[in-house]
Structure formats: C-alpha cells, structure tokens
Tab-separated table of C-alpha atoms in Angstrom:
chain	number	residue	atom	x	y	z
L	196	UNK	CA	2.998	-28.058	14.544
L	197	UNK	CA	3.755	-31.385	15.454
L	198	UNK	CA	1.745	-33.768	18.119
L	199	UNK	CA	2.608	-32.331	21.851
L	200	UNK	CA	4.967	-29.321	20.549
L	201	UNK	CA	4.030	-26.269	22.545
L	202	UNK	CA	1.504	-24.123	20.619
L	203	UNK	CA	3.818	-20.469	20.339
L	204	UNK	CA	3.357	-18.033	22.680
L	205	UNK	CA	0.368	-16.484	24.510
L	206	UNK	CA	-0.148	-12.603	24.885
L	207	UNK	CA	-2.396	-11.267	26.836
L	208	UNK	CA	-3.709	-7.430	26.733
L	209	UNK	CA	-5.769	-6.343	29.620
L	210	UNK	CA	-7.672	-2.885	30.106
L	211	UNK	CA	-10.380	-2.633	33.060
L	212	UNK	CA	-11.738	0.745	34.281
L	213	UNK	CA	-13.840	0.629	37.503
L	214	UNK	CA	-12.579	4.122	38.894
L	215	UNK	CA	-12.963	6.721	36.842
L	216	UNK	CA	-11.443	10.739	36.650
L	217	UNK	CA	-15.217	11.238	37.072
L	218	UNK	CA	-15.746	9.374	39.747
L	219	UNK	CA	-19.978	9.129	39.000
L	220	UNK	CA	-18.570	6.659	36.341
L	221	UNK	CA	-17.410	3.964	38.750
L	222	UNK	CA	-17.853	0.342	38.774
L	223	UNK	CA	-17.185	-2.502	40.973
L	224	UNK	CA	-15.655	-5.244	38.875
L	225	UNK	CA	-14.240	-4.322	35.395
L	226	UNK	CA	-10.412	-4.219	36.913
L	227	UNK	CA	-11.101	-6.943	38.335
L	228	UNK	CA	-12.155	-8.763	36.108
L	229	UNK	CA	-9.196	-8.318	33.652
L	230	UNK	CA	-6.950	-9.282	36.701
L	231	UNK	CA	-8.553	-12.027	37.055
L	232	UNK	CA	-8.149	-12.742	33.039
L	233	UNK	CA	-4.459	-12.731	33.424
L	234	UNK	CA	-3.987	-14.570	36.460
L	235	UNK	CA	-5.964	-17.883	34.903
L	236	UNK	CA	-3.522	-17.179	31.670
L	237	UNK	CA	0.101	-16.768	33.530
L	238	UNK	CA	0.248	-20.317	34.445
L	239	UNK	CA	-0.780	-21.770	30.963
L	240	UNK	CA	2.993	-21.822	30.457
L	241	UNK	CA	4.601	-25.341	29.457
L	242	UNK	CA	3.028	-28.756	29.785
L	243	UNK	CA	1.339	-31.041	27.177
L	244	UNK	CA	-0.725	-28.546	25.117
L	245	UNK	CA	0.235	-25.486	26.794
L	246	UNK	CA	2.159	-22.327	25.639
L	247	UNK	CA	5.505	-21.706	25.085
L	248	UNK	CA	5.644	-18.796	26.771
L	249	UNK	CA	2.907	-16.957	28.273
L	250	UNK	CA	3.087	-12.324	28.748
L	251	UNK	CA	0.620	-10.955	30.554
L	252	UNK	CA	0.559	-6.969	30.485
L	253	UNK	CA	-2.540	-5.647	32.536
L	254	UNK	CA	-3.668	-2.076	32.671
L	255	UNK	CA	-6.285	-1.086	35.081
L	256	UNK	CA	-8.079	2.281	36.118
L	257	UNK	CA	-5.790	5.246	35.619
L	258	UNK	CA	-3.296	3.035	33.651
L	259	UNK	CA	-6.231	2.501	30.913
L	260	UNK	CA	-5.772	6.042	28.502
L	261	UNK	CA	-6.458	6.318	25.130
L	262	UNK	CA	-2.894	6.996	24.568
L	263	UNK	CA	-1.728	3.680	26.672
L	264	UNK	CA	-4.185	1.515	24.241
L	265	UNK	CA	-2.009	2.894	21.308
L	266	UNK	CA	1.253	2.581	23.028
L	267	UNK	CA	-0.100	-1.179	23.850
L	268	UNK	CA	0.503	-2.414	20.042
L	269	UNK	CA	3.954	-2.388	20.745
L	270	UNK	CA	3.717	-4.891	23.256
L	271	UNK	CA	3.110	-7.298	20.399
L	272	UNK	CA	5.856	-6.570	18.461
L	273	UNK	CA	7.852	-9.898	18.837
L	274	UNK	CA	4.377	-12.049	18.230
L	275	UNK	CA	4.647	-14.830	15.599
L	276	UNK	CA	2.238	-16.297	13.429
L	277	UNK	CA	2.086	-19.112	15.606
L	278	UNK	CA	0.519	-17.640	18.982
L	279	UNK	CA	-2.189	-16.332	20.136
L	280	UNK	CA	-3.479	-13.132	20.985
L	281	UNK	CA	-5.703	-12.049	23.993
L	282	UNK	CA	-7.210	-8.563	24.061
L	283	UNK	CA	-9.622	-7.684	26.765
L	284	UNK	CA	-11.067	-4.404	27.750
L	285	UNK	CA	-13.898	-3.901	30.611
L	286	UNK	CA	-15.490	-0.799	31.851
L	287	UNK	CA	-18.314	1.790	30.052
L	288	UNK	CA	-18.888	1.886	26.424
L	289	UNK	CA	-21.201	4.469	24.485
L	290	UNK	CA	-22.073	4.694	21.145
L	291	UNK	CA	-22.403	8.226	19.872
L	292	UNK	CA	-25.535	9.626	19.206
L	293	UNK	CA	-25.311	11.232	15.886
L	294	UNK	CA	-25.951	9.491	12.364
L	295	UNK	CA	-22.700	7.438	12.702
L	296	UNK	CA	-23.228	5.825	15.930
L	297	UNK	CA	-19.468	5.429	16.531
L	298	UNK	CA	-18.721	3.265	19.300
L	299	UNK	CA	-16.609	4.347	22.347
L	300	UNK	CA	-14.620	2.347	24.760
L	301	UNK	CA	-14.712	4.625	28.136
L	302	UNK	CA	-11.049	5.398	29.438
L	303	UNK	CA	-10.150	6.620	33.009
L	304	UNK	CA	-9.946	10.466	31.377
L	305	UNK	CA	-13.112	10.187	29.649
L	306	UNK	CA	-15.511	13.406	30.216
L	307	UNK	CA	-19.210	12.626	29.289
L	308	UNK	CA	-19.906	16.047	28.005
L	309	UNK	CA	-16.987	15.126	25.630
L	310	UNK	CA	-16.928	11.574	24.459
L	311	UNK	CA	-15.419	11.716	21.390
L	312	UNK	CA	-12.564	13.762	22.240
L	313	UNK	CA	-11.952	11.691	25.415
L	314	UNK	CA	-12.648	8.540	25.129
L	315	UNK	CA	-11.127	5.282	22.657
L	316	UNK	CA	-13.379	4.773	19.575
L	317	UNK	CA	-13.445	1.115	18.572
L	318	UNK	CA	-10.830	1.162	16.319
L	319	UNK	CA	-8.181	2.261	18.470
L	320	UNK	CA	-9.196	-0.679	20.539
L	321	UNK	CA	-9.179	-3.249	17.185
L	322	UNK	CA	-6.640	-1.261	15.746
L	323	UNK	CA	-4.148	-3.653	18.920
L	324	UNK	CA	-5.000	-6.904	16.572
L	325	UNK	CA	-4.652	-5.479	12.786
L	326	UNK	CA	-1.613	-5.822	11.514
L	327	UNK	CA	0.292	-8.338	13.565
L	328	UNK	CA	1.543	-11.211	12.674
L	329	UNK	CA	-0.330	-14.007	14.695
L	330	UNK	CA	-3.115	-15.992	13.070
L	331	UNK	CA	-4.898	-16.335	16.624
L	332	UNK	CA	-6.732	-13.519	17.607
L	333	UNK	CA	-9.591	-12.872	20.098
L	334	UNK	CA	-10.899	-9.659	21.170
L	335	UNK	CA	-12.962	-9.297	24.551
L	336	UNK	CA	-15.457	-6.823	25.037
L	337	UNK	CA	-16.782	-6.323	28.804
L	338	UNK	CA	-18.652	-2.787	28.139
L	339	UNK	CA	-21.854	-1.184	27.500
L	340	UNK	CA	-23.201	-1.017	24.191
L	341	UNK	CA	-20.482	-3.488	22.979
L	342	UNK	CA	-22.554	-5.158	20.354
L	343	UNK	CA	-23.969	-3.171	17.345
L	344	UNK	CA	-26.341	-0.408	17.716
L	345	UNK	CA	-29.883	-1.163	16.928
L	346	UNK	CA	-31.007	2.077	16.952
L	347	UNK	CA	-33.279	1.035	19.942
L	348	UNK	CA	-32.601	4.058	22.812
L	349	UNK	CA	-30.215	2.976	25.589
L	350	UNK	CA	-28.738	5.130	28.489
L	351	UNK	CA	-25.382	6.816	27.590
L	352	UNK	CA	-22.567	7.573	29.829
C-alpha cells in the first residue's frame, strides 16, 4: 500500500442482546453498546489514513439468532485481503457444564433449560472470520464467561 492510499475497506459485524425471549435474561447496555461500535466506525470513511469504504451491519435483540450469525458470513462476501474485519457480539455467555465446557454466546431465543440447542456455540460466532479473505481480523467479545474456563464455579445463565 503506498504512503496516504486508503487502507481497503472496513466491515463491521455487530450482535448485542439486552432483551431477551426470556425476559429474566435482560440487560441494560449490550445493544447499545454495539450501536455505539458502529456509529464511531461509519464515519472512518475517506481522509488521510482512513478507509475506503466503511459497512456497518448491526443486529440487536431479536435480530441476534443463531441462524442470523450464520446468515451474517455472507455479508463479507466481497471483503479483500486488504481490509479489515470487525466482529462484535455483547450480551450473556455460558460455558456448558459437562466435561467439554463448550462455550455459548446467548441469542435472543436462547432457553436456559436448553443451552445447547438454543443458543450460538463459539464457533458459529468465529466461524464469521474463518475463511475470508481479509488479513485483518478482530473479534470482540462483550459476554460472560468469554475468556477460557478455569474450571473455577461461576453462575450460569
């Protein structure tokens, strides 16, 4: 890339729950939150060291399903190796409690007496950043029990 050349294009992939189906699952801020993501990314479009072209696709509270993090890939479709890619999710996380600890991102339709037939497990959610073409990838994680599991007891969903 050569000195003050845009840097590609920016994508941005946003997915905050704070109301839930159940509604004893609700938050204040995670939709929020990834609003607030996107609107400090939509103007990083043109200028000295800015983007050539900046999309923003936000999904928040019942727009955030399991099914809509798969359909989401395809939003990044036209990516290059040259930009960069955004994902962000922010709401409740579990990992399960059985020997393989798999980790859950908590969709609007999630039931907690079944978690891993309702929810996203992880690699749904990294699944949006395998496989495409840009070299520039960062993954945001705004949820409980995003970081490994320690085996130290937490409070589930």
């Amino acid at each position: 890339m050569r000195a003050g050349a845009a840097r590609g294009d920016l994508y941005f992939l946003g997915f905050g729950v704070s109301k839930y189906r159940d509604p004893r699952l609700n938050l204040d801020y995670a939709h929020k939150d990834v609003l607030d993501l996107a609107a400090a990314f939509e103007p990083m479009k043109g200028g000295k060291d800015a983007f050539s072209a900046v999309h923003v696709h936000t999904f928040t509270n019942e727009q955030v399903t399991v099914e809509q993090l798969r359909k989401a890939k395809a939003l990044l479709a036209s990516a290059g190796v040259d930009d960069t890619v955004v994902v962000a999710v922010a709401g409740h996380g579990v990992h399960a409690r059985d020997a393989t600890a798999t980790y859950f991102f908590a969709t609007h339709e999630t039931d907690v007496r079944r978690v891993a037939q309702t929810a996203a497990p992880f690699d749904v959610v990294e699944s949006l950043l395998d496989g495409i073409r840009p070299r520039r990838k960062l993954l945001l994680l705004d949820t409980c029990e995003s970081g490994d599991d320690d085996g130290a007891p937490e409070p589930g969903l």
